[in-house]
PDB file of C-alpha atoms in Angstrom:
ATOM      1  CA  MET A  14       1.840  33.834  27.443  1.00 92.00           C
ATOM      2  CA  ALA A  15       5.331  33.025  28.762  1.00 90.00           C
ATOM      3  CA  THR A  16       8.637  34.344  27.418  1.00 89.00           C
ATOM      4  CA  ALA A  17      12.192  33.612  28.314  1.00 86.00           C
ATOM      5  CA  ASN A  18      14.365  36.701  28.751  1.00 85.00           C
ATOM      6  CA  GLN A  19      18.007  35.965  28.006  1.00 79.00           C
ATOM      7  CA  THR A  20      19.532  38.177  30.614  1.00 71.00           C
ATOM      8  CA  ASN A  21      21.813  37.569  33.664  1.00 62.00           C
ATOM      9  CA  PRO A  22      20.213  36.902  36.004  1.00 71.00           C
ATOM     10  CA  GLY A  23      17.465  35.480  33.757  1.00 81.00           C
ATOM     11  CA  THR A  24      13.768  35.986  34.091  1.00 87.00           C
ATOM     12  CA  VAL A  25      10.540  34.511  32.725  1.00 90.00           C
ATOM     13  CA  SER A  26       7.759  36.825  31.909  1.00 89.00           C
ATOM     14  CA  ILE A  27       4.104  35.722  32.468  1.00 92.00           C
ATOM     15  CA  LEU A  28       1.510  37.771  30.566  1.00 92.00           C
ATOM     16  CA  LEU A  29      -2.003  36.822  31.393  1.00 93.00           C
ATOM     17  CA  GLY A  30      -4.586  37.265  28.625  1.00 93.00           C
ATOM     18  CA  ALA A  31      -7.809  39.261  28.946  1.00 92.00           C
ATOM     19  CA  GLY A  32      -9.541  37.149  26.264  1.00 93.00           C
ATOM     20  CA  ASP A  33      -9.639  40.071  23.814  1.00 93.00           C
ATOM     21  CA  GLY A  34      -6.137  39.749  22.355  1.00 92.00           C
ATOM     22  CA  THR A  35      -4.505  41.995  25.109  1.00 94.00           C
ATOM     23  CA  PHE A  36      -2.400  41.004  28.031  1.00 93.00           C
ATOM     24  CA  PRO A  37      -2.715  43.575  30.747  1.00 90.00           C
ATOM     25  CA  THR A  38      -1.253  41.562  33.623  1.00 87.00           C
ATOM     26  CA  HIS A  39       2.377  40.949  33.833  1.00 86.00           C
ATOM     27  CA  GLN A  40       4.825  39.209  36.289  1.00 88.00           C
ATOM     28  CA  GLU A  41       8.410  38.088  36.315  1.00 89.00           C
ATOM     29  CA  LEU A  42       9.798  34.832  37.561  1.00 90.00           C
ATOM     30  CA  SER A  43      13.381  34.485  38.510  1.00 86.00           C
ATOM     31  CA  ALA A  44      15.073  31.979  36.296  1.00 83.00           C
ATOM     32  CA  GLY A  45      18.778  30.833  35.925  1.00 75.00           C
ATOM     33  CA  ASP A  46      21.145  32.807  33.846  1.00 77.00           C
ATOM     34  CA  SER A  47      20.416  33.261  30.130  1.00 79.00           C
ATOM     35  CA  PRO A  48      17.142  31.303  29.778  1.00 83.00           C
ATOM     36  CA  GLN A  49      16.481  30.656  26.120  1.00 83.00           C
ATOM     37  CA  SER A  50      13.344  28.608  25.684  1.00 88.00           C
ATOM     38  CA  ILE A  51      10.235  27.414  27.389  1.00 93.00           C
ATOM     39  CA  ALA A  52       7.984  24.279  27.199  1.00 95.00           C
ATOM     40  CA  ILE A  53       4.564  23.993  28.747  1.00 96.00           C
ATOM     41  CA  SER A  54       2.982  20.866  30.181  1.00 97.00           C
ATOM     42  CA  ASP A  55       1.125  19.434  33.268  1.00 97.00           C
ATOM     43  CA  PHE A  56       4.017  17.775  34.950  1.00 98.00           C
ATOM     44  CA  ASN A  57       2.304  16.799  38.237  1.00 97.00           C
ATOM     45  CA  GLY A  58      -1.025  15.910  36.753  1.00 97.00           C
ATOM     46  CA  ASP A  59      -3.158  18.386  38.691  1.00 97.00           C
ATOM     47  CA  GLY A  60      -4.708  19.969  35.705  1.00 97.00           C
ATOM     48  CA  LYS A  61      -2.721  23.142  36.025  1.00 97.00           C
ATOM     49  CA  THR A  62      -0.272  24.486  33.550  1.00 97.00           C
ATOM     50  CA  ASP A  63       3.517  24.114  34.453  1.00 97.00           C
ATOM     51  CA  LEU A  64       6.686  25.452  32.823  1.00 97.00           C
ATOM     52  CA  VAL A  65      10.183  24.113  32.111  1.00 96.00           C
ATOM     53  CA  VAL A  66      12.758  26.569  31.166  1.00 93.00           C
ATOM     54  CA  ASN A  67      16.440  25.962  30.140  1.00 87.00           C
ATOM     55  CA  TYR A  68      19.228  28.125  31.509  1.00 81.00           C
ATOM     56  CA  ASN A  69      23.006  28.529  30.746  1.00 74.00           C
ATOM     57  CA  TYR A  70      25.504  29.907  33.182  1.00 62.00           C
ATOM     58  CA  ALA A  71      27.513  32.494  31.235  1.00 54.00           C
ATOM     59  CA  GLY A  72      30.809  31.201  32.725  1.00 51.00           C
ATOM     60  CA  GLY A  73      30.545  27.535  31.249  1.00 51.00           C
ATOM     61  CA  ILE A  74      29.584  24.211  32.798  1.00 50.00           C
ATOM     62  CA  SER A  75      28.609  25.443  36.315  1.00 52.00           C
ATOM     63  CA  ASP A  76      25.018  25.923  37.285  1.00 61.00           C
ATOM     64  CA  SER A  77      23.449  25.133  33.931  1.00 75.00           C
ATOM     65  CA  GLY A  78      20.414  23.058  33.242  1.00 83.00           C
ATOM     66  CA  ALA A  79      16.596  23.464  33.294  1.00 89.00           C
ATOM     67  CA  SER A  80      14.132  24.906  35.931  1.00 91.00           C
ATOM     68  CA  VAL A  81      10.738  23.468  36.524  1.00 96.00           C
ATOM     69  CA  PHE A  82       7.933  25.849  37.715  1.00 96.00           C
ATOM     70  CA  LEU A  83       4.713  24.147  38.945  1.00 97.00           C
ATOM     71  CA  GLY A  84       1.628  26.210  38.341  1.00 96.00           C
ATOM     72  CA  ASN A  85      -0.943  27.122  40.972  1.00 96.00           C
ATOM     73  CA  GLY A  86      -3.619  27.431  38.477  1.00 95.00           C
ATOM     74  CA  ASP A  87      -4.161  31.198  38.881  1.00 93.00           C
ATOM     75  CA  GLY A  88      -1.273  32.449  36.796  1.00 92.00           C
ATOM     76  CA  THR A  89       1.218  32.175  39.611  1.00 93.00           C
ATOM     77  CA  PHE A  90       3.936  29.543  40.095  1.00 95.00           C
ATOM     78  CA  GLN A  91       5.722  27.731  42.882  1.00 95.00           C
ATOM     79  CA  PRO A  92       9.564  28.415  43.309  1.00 93.00           C
ATOM     80  CA  ARG A  93      11.617  26.912  40.548  1.00 92.00           C
ATOM     81  CA  VAL A  94      13.285  23.489  41.039  1.00 94.00           C
ATOM     82  CA  ASN A  95      16.576  23.211  39.070  1.00 90.00           C
ATOM     83  CA  TYR A  96      17.839  20.060  37.205  1.00 91.00           C
ATOM     84  CA  SER A  97      21.480  20.553  36.431  1.00 85.00           C
ATOM     85  CA  ILE A  98      23.539  19.131  33.454  1.00 81.00           C
ATOM     86  CA  ASP A  99      27.310  19.514  33.674  1.00 67.00           C
ATOM     87  CA  LEU A 100      27.839  20.627  30.223  1.00 58.00           C
ATOM     88  CA  TYR A 101      27.253  23.935  28.430  1.00 57.00           C
ATOM     89  CA  ASP A 102      25.555  25.710  25.466  1.00 61.00           C
ATOM     90  CA  TYR A 103      21.970  24.970  26.167  1.00 59.00           C
ATOM     91  CA  HIS A 104      19.570  26.074  23.456  1.00 72.00           C
ATOM     92  CA  TRP A 105      16.190  24.483  23.529  1.00 86.00           C
ATOM     93  CA  VAL A 106      13.690  22.484  25.651  1.00 92.00           C
ATOM     94  CA  ALA A 107      10.739  20.489  24.715  1.00 95.00           C
ATOM     95  CA  ALA A 108       8.144  18.484  26.718  1.00 97.00           C
ATOM     96  CA  GLY A 109       6.393  15.245  25.724  1.00 96.00           C
ATOM     97  CA  ASP A 110       5.782  11.690  26.762  1.00 97.00           C
ATOM     98  CA  ILE A 111       9.015  10.078  25.861  1.00 97.00           C
ATOM     99  CA  ASN A 112       8.581   6.679  27.581  1.00 96.00           C
ATOM    100  CA  SER A 113       4.864   6.048  26.867  1.00 95.00           C
ATOM    101  CA  ASP A 114       3.741   6.002  30.553  1.00 96.00           C
ATOM    102  CA  GLY A 115       1.376   8.880  30.212  1.00 95.00           C
ATOM    103  CA  LYS A 116       3.511  11.251  32.420  1.00 97.00           C
ATOM    104  CA  PRO A 117       5.175  14.300  30.758  1.00 97.00           C
ATOM    105  CA  ASP A 118       8.978  14.263  30.305  1.00 98.00           C
ATOM    106  CA  PHE A 119      11.164  16.956  29.025  1.00 97.00           C
ATOM    107  CA  VAL A 120      14.337  17.065  26.728  1.00 95.00           C
ATOM    108  CA  VAL A 121      17.060  19.675  26.601  1.00 92.00           C
ATOM    109  CA  SER A 122      19.395  20.194  23.516  1.00 87.00           C
ATOM    110  CA  ASN A 123      22.942  20.849  24.451  1.00 80.00           C
ATOM    111  CA  TYR A 124      25.721  21.192  21.854  1.00 76.00           C
ATOM    112  CA  ALA A 125      25.920  17.554  20.425  1.00 81.00           C
ATOM    113  CA  ILE A 126      23.653  15.669  22.700  1.00 87.00           C
ATOM    114  CA  ILE A 127      20.230  15.907  23.999  1.00 91.00           C
ATOM    115  CA  SER A 128      19.409  15.331  27.765  1.00 92.00           C
ATOM    116  CA  VAL A 129      16.253  13.310  28.518  1.00 96.00           C
ATOM    117  CA  PHE A 130      14.567  13.805  31.886  1.00 97.00           C
ATOM    118  CA  LEU A 131      11.804  11.124  32.540  1.00 98.00           C
ATOM    119  CA  GLY A 132       8.985  12.540  34.696  1.00 97.00           C
ATOM    120  CA  ASN A 133       7.645  10.680  37.732  1.00 97.00           C
ATOM    121  CA  GLY A 134       4.120  12.133  37.356  1.00 97.00           C
ATOM    122  CA  ASP A 135       4.345  14.187  40.509  1.00 97.00           C
ATOM    123  CA  GLY A 136       6.448  17.214  39.089  1.00 97.00           C
ATOM    124  CA  THR A 137       9.807  15.471  39.837  1.00 97.00           C
ATOM    125  CA  PHE A 138      12.107  13.918  37.340  1.00 97.00           C
ATOM    126  CA  GLN A 139      14.694  11.120  37.165  1.00 96.00           C
ATOM    127  CA  ALA A 140      18.269  11.781  36.551  1.00 94.00           C
ATOM    128  CA  HIS A 141      18.912  12.756  32.923  1.00 94.00           C
ATOM    129  CA  VAL A 142      20.257  10.181  30.198  1.00 94.00           C
ATOM    130  CA  ASP A 143      22.201  11.717  27.269  1.00 92.00           C
ATOM    131  CA  TYR A 144      22.045  10.847  23.667  1.00 92.00           C
ATOM    132  CA  PRO A 145      24.482  11.929  20.867  1.00 89.00           C
ATOM    133  CA  THR A 146      22.988  13.944  18.035  1.00 85.00           C
ATOM    134  CA  GLY A 147      25.965  15.326  16.023  1.00 77.00           C
ATOM    135  CA  GLY A 148      24.857  18.760  17.045  1.00 72.00           C
ATOM    136  CA  SER A 149      21.831  20.195  18.970  1.00 72.00           C
ATOM    137  CA  ARG A 150      20.139  23.701  18.962  1.00 74.00           C
ATOM    138  CA  GLN A 151      16.493  23.624  18.058  1.00 81.00           C
ATOM    139  CA  LEU A 152      14.399  20.746  19.310  1.00 87.00           C
ATOM    140  CA  LEU A 153      11.173  19.225  18.343  1.00 91.00           C
ATOM    141  CA  ILE A 154       9.226  16.135  19.592  1.00 95.00           C
ATOM    142  CA  GLY A 155       6.763  14.250  17.423  1.00 93.00           C
ATOM    143  CA  ASP A 156       5.944  10.740  16.040  1.00 90.00           C
ATOM    144  CA  PHE A 157       7.859  10.648  12.671  1.00 88.00           C
ATOM    145  CA  ASN A 158       7.659   6.980  11.868  1.00 82.00           C
ATOM    146  CA  GLY A 159       4.103   6.305  12.828  1.00 78.00           C
ATOM    147  CA  ASP A 160       4.818   3.761  15.588  1.00 80.00           C
ATOM    148  CA  GLY A 161       3.133   5.710  18.389  1.00 86.00           C
ATOM    149  CA  TYR A 162       6.213   6.590  20.066  1.00 91.00           C
ATOM    150  CA  SER A 163       7.824  10.120  20.569  1.00 95.00           C
ATOM    151  CA  ASP A 164      10.727  10.886  18.325  1.00 94.00           C
ATOM    152  CA  VAL A 165      13.031  13.902  18.567  1.00 94.00           C
ATOM    153  CA  VAL A 166      14.324  16.254  15.875  1.00 91.00           C
ATOM    154  CA  THR A 167      17.271  18.578  16.472  1.00 88.00           C
ATOM    155  CA  GLY A 168      18.980  21.180  14.392  1.00 82.00           C
ATOM    156  CA  THR A 169      22.659  22.071  14.123  1.00 71.00           C
ATOM    157  CA  GLY A 170      24.154  25.504  13.558  1.00 56.00           C
ATOM    158  CA  GLU A 171      27.392  26.893  12.333  1.00 51.00           C
ATOM    159  CA  ILE A 172      29.413  26.131  15.444  1.00 50.00           C
ATOM    160  CA  PHE A 173      28.965  22.402  15.211  1.00 48.00           C
ATOM    161  CA  VAL A 174      31.116  19.685  13.455  1.00 48.00           C
ATOM    162  CA  ASP A 175      28.017  18.461  11.714  1.00 51.00           C
ATOM    163  CA  PHE A 176      27.457  21.924  10.400  1.00 61.00           C
ATOM    164  CA  GLY A 177      23.941  22.735   8.812  1.00 71.00           C
ATOM    165  CA  LYS A 178      21.934  19.401   9.366  1.00 78.00           C
ATOM    166  CA  ILE A 179      19.005  18.261  11.194  1.00 83.00           C
ATOM    167  CA  SER A 180      19.242  15.037  13.227  1.00 86.00           C
ATOM    168  CA  LEU A 181      16.377  12.462  13.796  1.00 89.00           C
ATOM    169  CA  LEU A 182      16.327  10.312  16.828  1.00 91.00           C
ATOM    170  CA  LEU A 183      13.587   7.672  16.599  1.00 89.00           C
ATOM    171  CA  GLY A 184      12.143   6.734  20.040  1.00 92.00           C
ATOM    172  CA  ASN A 185      11.835   3.244  21.200  1.00 91.00           C
ATOM    173  CA  GLY A 186       8.841   3.930  23.548  1.00 93.00           C
ATOM    174  CA  ASP A 187      10.700   3.274  26.742  1.00 95.00           C
ATOM    175  CA  GLY A 188      12.512   6.468  27.070  1.00 96.00           C
ATOM    176  CA  THR A 189      15.574   5.374  24.959  1.00 95.00           C
ATOM    177  CA  PHE A 190      16.403   6.300  21.376  1.00 94.00           C
ATOM    178  CA  GLN A 191      17.911   4.667  18.289  1.00 88.00           C
ATOM    179  CA  PRO A 192      21.072   6.125  16.798  1.00 86.00           C
ATOM    180  CA  TYR A 193      20.542   9.422  15.012  1.00 85.00           C
ATOM    181  CA  SER A 194      20.070   9.819  11.188  1.00 82.00           C
ATOM    182  CA  GLN A 195      20.953  13.101   9.597  1.00 80.00           C
ATOM    183  CA  TYR A 196      19.726  15.302   6.588  1.00 79.00           C
ATOM    184  CA  LEU A 197      21.122  18.384   5.090  1.00 74.00           C
ATOM    185  CA  ALA A 198      19.369  21.662   5.841  1.00 73.00           C
ATOM    186  CA  GLY A 199      20.357  25.195   5.975  1.00 68.00           C
ATOM    187  CA  PRO A 200      22.063  25.551   8.546  1.00 71.00           C
ATOM    188  CA  PRO A 201      18.758  25.620  10.328  1.00 75.00           C
ATOM    189  CA  SER A 202      17.486  28.424  12.499  1.00 76.00           C
ATOM    190  CA  SER A 203      14.087  26.996  13.420  1.00 80.00           C
ATOM    191  CA  PHE A 204      11.608  24.287  12.343  1.00 82.00           C
ATOM    192  CA  SER A 205       8.162  23.086  12.603  1.00 89.00           C
ATOM    193  CA  ALA A 206       6.290  19.823  11.849  1.00 91.00           C
ATOM    194  CA  ALA A 207       2.929  19.301  10.213  1.00 91.00           C
ATOM    195  CA  ASP A 208       1.305  17.008   7.627  1.00 87.00           C
ATOM    196  CA  LEU A 209       1.817  19.099   4.472  1.00 87.00           C
ATOM    197  CA  ASN A 210       0.545  16.601   1.944  1.00 79.00           C
ATOM    198  CA  ASP A 211      -2.338  14.889   3.705  1.00 79.00           C
ATOM    199  CA  ASP A 212      -0.736  11.512   3.943  1.00 71.00           C
ATOM    200  CA  SER A 213      -1.050  11.220   7.758  1.00 74.00           C
ATOM    201  CA  ALA A 214       2.739  11.417   8.306  1.00 80.00           C
ATOM    202  CA  LEU A 215       4.531  14.547   9.914  1.00 86.00           C
ATOM    203  CA  ASP A 216       6.657  16.447   7.518  1.00 88.00           C
ATOM    204  CA  LEU A 217       9.302  19.002   8.532  1.00 88.00           C
ATOM    205  CA  VAL A 218       9.754  22.610   7.452  1.00 87.00           C
ATOM    206  CA  VAL A 219      13.117  24.219   8.189  1.00 84.00           C
ATOM    207  CA  SER A 220      14.152  27.767   8.008  1.00 82.00           C
ATOM    208  CA  ASN A 221      17.659  28.308   6.853  1.00 77.00           C
ATOM    209  CA  VAL A 222      20.028  30.875   8.454  1.00 74.00           C
ATOM    210  CA  TYR A 223      22.039  32.316   5.632  1.00 72.00           C
ATOM    211  CA  ASP A 224      19.531  32.593   2.729  1.00 71.00           C
ATOM    212  CA  THR A 225      15.874  33.540   2.281  1.00 76.00           C
ATOM    213  CA  SER A 226      14.744  29.961   1.895  1.00 80.00           C
ATOM    214  CA  VAL A 227      13.033  26.986   3.738  1.00 81.00           C
ATOM    215  CA  SER A 228      13.822  23.299   3.458  1.00 81.00           C
ATOM    216  CA  ILE A 229      10.874  20.955   3.251  1.00 84.00           C
ATOM    217  CA  PHE A 230      11.289  17.238   4.126  1.00 84.00           C
ATOM    218  CA  PHE A 231       8.438  15.035   3.052  1.00 83.00           C
ATOM    219  CA  ASN A 232       7.939  12.061   5.364  1.00 81.00           C
ATOM    220  CA  LEU A 233       7.638   8.679   3.805  1.00 72.00           C
ATOM    221  CA  GLY A 234       6.170   7.240   7.120  1.00 65.00           C
ATOM    222  CA  GLY A 235       9.111   5.410   8.436  1.00 59.00           C
ATOM    223  CA  SER A 236      11.903   3.314   6.819  1.00 63.00           C
ATOM    224  CA  ARG A 237      10.414   0.447   4.723  1.00 69.00           C
ATOM    225  CA  VAL A 238      12.109  -2.491   3.213  1.00 78.00           C
ATOM    226  CA  SER A 239      11.111  -4.187  -0.081  1.00 81.00           C
ATOM    227  CA  LEU A 240      12.604  -7.597  -1.210  1.00 86.00           C
ATOM    228  CA  THR A 241      13.066  -9.138  -4.686  1.00 87.00           C
ATOM    229  CA  SER A 242      14.930 -12.176  -6.005  1.00 87.00           C
ATOM    230  CA  SER A 243      16.694 -12.781  -9.233  1.00 86.00           C
ATOM    231  CA  GLU A 244      14.886 -16.207  -9.847  1.00 75.00           C
ATOM    232  CA  ASN A 245      11.516 -17.052  -8.413  1.00 75.00           C
ATOM    233  CA  PRO A 246      11.039 -20.008  -8.771  1.00 77.00           C
ATOM    234  CA  SER A 247      14.590 -21.318  -9.211  1.00 76.00           C
ATOM    235  CA  HIS A 248      16.272 -24.620  -9.724  1.00 78.00           C
ATOM    236  CA  ALA A 249      18.133 -26.443  -6.779  1.00 78.00           C
ATOM    237  CA  GLY A 250      21.809 -25.483  -6.724  1.00 81.00           C
ATOM    238  CA  ASP A 251      21.346 -22.404  -8.913  1.00 85.00           C
ATOM    239  CA  PRO A 252      22.528 -19.129  -7.463  1.00 90.00           C
ATOM    240  CA  VAL A 253      19.823 -16.774  -6.294  1.00 89.00           C
ATOM    241  CA  THR A 254      20.366 -13.114  -5.545  1.00 92.00           C
ATOM    242  CA  PHE A 255      18.088 -11.420  -2.979  1.00 91.00           C
ATOM    243  CA  THR A 256      17.975  -7.642  -3.116  1.00 92.00           C
ATOM    244  CA  ALA A 257      16.586  -5.555  -0.342  1.00 89.00           C
ATOM    245  CA  THR A 258      15.745  -1.844  -1.022  1.00 87.00           C
ATOM    246  CA  VAL A 259      15.430   0.449   1.968  1.00 81.00           C
ATOM    247  CA  THR A 260      13.348   3.627   1.670  1.00 74.00           C
ATOM    248  CA  PRO A 261      14.273   6.102   4.425  1.00 70.00           C
ATOM    249  CA  THR A 262      11.860   8.090   6.688  1.00 67.00           C
ATOM    250  CA  PHE A 263      12.466  11.376   4.679  1.00 66.00           C
ATOM    251  CA  ARG A 264      12.864  11.735   0.983  1.00 59.00           C
ATOM    252  CA  LEU A 265      16.250  12.564  -0.529  1.00 51.00           C
ATOM    253  CA  ALA A 266      18.112  10.790   2.274  1.00 60.00           C
ATOM    254  CA  ILE A 267      20.410   7.758   1.705  1.00 64.00           C
ATOM    255  CA  PRO A 268      20.249   5.119   4.454  1.00 71.00           C
ATOM    256  CA  SER A 269      23.461   3.402   5.572  1.00 73.00           C
ATOM    257  CA  GLY A 270      24.300   0.313   7.259  1.00 78.00           C
ATOM    258  CA  ARG A 271      23.323  -3.388   6.910  1.00 83.00           C
ATOM    259  CA  VAL A 272      20.326  -5.605   6.068  1.00 87.00           C
ATOM    260  CA  LYS A 273      19.932  -9.017   7.413  1.00 88.00           C
ATOM    261  CA  PHE A 274      18.323 -11.762   5.377  1.00 90.00           C
ATOM    262  CA  PHE A 275      16.430 -14.599   6.901  1.00 89.00           C
ATOM    263  CA  ASP A 276      14.658 -17.842   5.751  1.00 87.00           C
ATOM    264  CA  GLY A 277      11.830 -17.774   8.254  1.00 86.00           C
ATOM    265  CA  THR A 278      13.730 -17.357  11.579  1.00 87.00           C
ATOM    266  CA  THR A 279      17.024 -18.758  10.103  1.00 90.00           C
ATOM    267  CA  PHE A 280      19.693 -16.219   9.561  1.00 92.00           C
ATOM    268  CA  LEU A 281      21.091 -16.475   6.003  1.00 92.00           C
ATOM    269  CA  GLY A 282      23.567 -13.556   5.898  1.00 92.00           C
ATOM    270  CA  SER A 283      23.828  -9.926   5.576  1.00 91.00           C
ATOM    271  CA  GLY A 284      24.570  -7.211   3.010  1.00 91.00           C
ATOM    272  CA  VAL A 285      25.825  -3.656   3.242  1.00 90.00           C
ATOM    273  CA  LEU A 286      23.581  -0.965   1.706  1.00 86.00           C
ATOM    274  CA  ASP A 287      24.837   0.716  -1.400  1.00 86.00           C
ATOM    275  CA  GLU A 288      22.557   3.487  -2.720  1.00 79.00           C
ATOM    276  CA  LYS A 289      19.601   2.041  -0.699  1.00 82.00           C
ATOM    277  CA  GLU A 290      20.166  -1.562  -1.852  1.00 89.00           C
ATOM    278  CA  ALA A 291      21.700  -4.561  -0.204  1.00 90.00           C
ATOM    279  CA  THR A 292      22.122  -7.962  -1.817  1.00 93.00           C
ATOM    280  CA  LEU A 293      22.861 -11.509  -0.743  1.00 93.00           C
ATOM    281  CA  THR A 294      23.529 -14.388  -3.231  1.00 92.00           C
ATOM    282  CA  LEU A 295      23.073 -18.062  -2.289  1.00 90.00           C
ATOM    283  CA  SER A 296      23.158 -21.427  -4.077  1.00 88.00           C
ATOM    284  CA  THR A 297      22.468 -23.601  -1.067  1.00 86.00           C
ATOM    285  CA  LEU A 298      18.739 -23.395  -0.705  1.00 83.00           C
ATOM    286  CA  ILE A 299      17.075 -26.843  -0.581  1.00 82.00           C
ATOM    287  CA  VAL A 300      14.161 -27.851  -2.700  1.00 85.00           C
ATOM    288  CA  GLY A 301      10.827 -26.455  -1.337  1.00 83.00           C
ATOM    289  CA  ASN A 302       9.127 -23.201  -0.399  1.00 83.00           C
ATOM    290  CA  HIS A 303      11.099 -20.519   1.544  1.00 83.00           C
ATOM    291  CA  GLN A 304       9.872 -17.497   3.484  1.00 85.00           C
ATOM    292  CA  ILE A 305      12.625 -15.157   2.740  1.00 86.00           C
ATOM    293  CA  ARG A 306      12.540 -11.804   4.661  1.00 86.00           C
ATOM    294  CA  ALA A 307      15.000  -8.884   5.102  1.00 86.00           C
ATOM    295  CA  LYS A 308      15.399  -6.752   8.190  1.00 83.00           C
ATOM    296  CA  TYR A 309      17.096  -3.222   7.950  1.00 79.00           C
ATOM    297  CA  VAL A 310      19.429  -2.880  11.114  1.00 72.00           C
ATOM    298  CA  GLY A 311      21.238   0.437  10.333  1.00 62.00           C
ATOM    299  CA  ASP A 312      24.841   0.719  11.591  1.00 47.00           C
ATOM    300  CA  GLY A 313      26.546   1.676  14.863  1.00 39.00           C
ATOM    301  CA  ASP A 314      26.969   5.312  14.125  1.00 37.00           C
ATOM    302  CA  ALA A 315      23.817   6.570  12.171  1.00 37.00           C
ATOM    303  CA  VAL A 316      20.968   5.023  10.334  1.00 38.00           C
ATOM    304  CA  GLY A 317      21.111   7.630   7.544  1.00 38.00           C
ATOM    305  CA  VAL A 318      23.563   9.672   5.528  1.00 32.00           C
ATOM    306  CA  PRO A 319      22.578  13.245   4.540  1.00 30.00           C
ATOM    307  CA  ARG A 320      21.580  14.372   1.160  1.00 29.00           C
ATOM    308  CA  GLU A 321      20.281  17.763   0.161  1.00 30.00           C
ATOM    309  CA  ALA A 322      16.678  18.508   0.811  1.00 34.00           C
ATOM    310  CA  ASN A 323      14.071  20.392  -1.336  1.00 37.00           C
ATOM    311  CA  ARG A 324      14.661  24.046  -1.099  1.00 34.00           C
ATOM    312  CA  PHE A 325      12.000  26.612  -1.792  1.00 37.00           C
ATOM    313  CA  PRO A 326      12.883  30.337  -2.110  1.00 36.00           C
ATOM    314  CA  LEU A 327      10.842  32.803  -0.074  1.00 32.00           C
TER     315      LEU A 327
END
């Protein structure tokens, strides 16, 4: 077991288990100031457990980031290697395969961004790339839209502009992310993911800071688009209205942005979503069969607008 001790200078406690529920062996690793969370993975592919620990210099932006400890396989670790980020207010770190190359990466939440460090597979990491989140404290990696790529969920607390929400960033599978969508929750203090209703999609459970409740977000398995037409078949020259309905990843959220309409591969036009629906009316379709399709493209800021989640008193 490993714990981060939020002191200055900070330490990480390693407690080795005896196999009977006790931890008789204890050692301390020197970490940066105020370490707050730990993630475990095998960063150099040697089959031995490694650690990454975030740290935050108490004075602000100087000497803040994450420390990587490569394990020796006997409960001891090599000296830490630091990866700095010139910002402040670090809260969480998580490890996962962000770019689908089979090599573990790690992500650090930092105020209103996440910083992504892609692993080289030998225990070293590339320079971080940052993505806005609207506010970041807690951090969770999982596949929330069922495309096989790692996504990231972060939570926002009372000090953020986007107060009391969770942000979802869908991964593209190459180490990059789509613009975030947000859902009201809490404000959240911690969360976890599991398939709560046996539909093979990860749901979210969020504990709320200021009341004795949790928010449960049931996953719909990724945004889906359905398409209908006002007349089918129709007469040549008659106006036909196509309506696209977008169902978001999580229930009780309203997607925002635009939907593009196509006839095969030919672009016909676009419509702005209003309460999950976008429409396009045409009277120029020629006689014959048409393969009309709709593509949800989101918008430049966020692909979702928050709405209150289900809340269950404890």
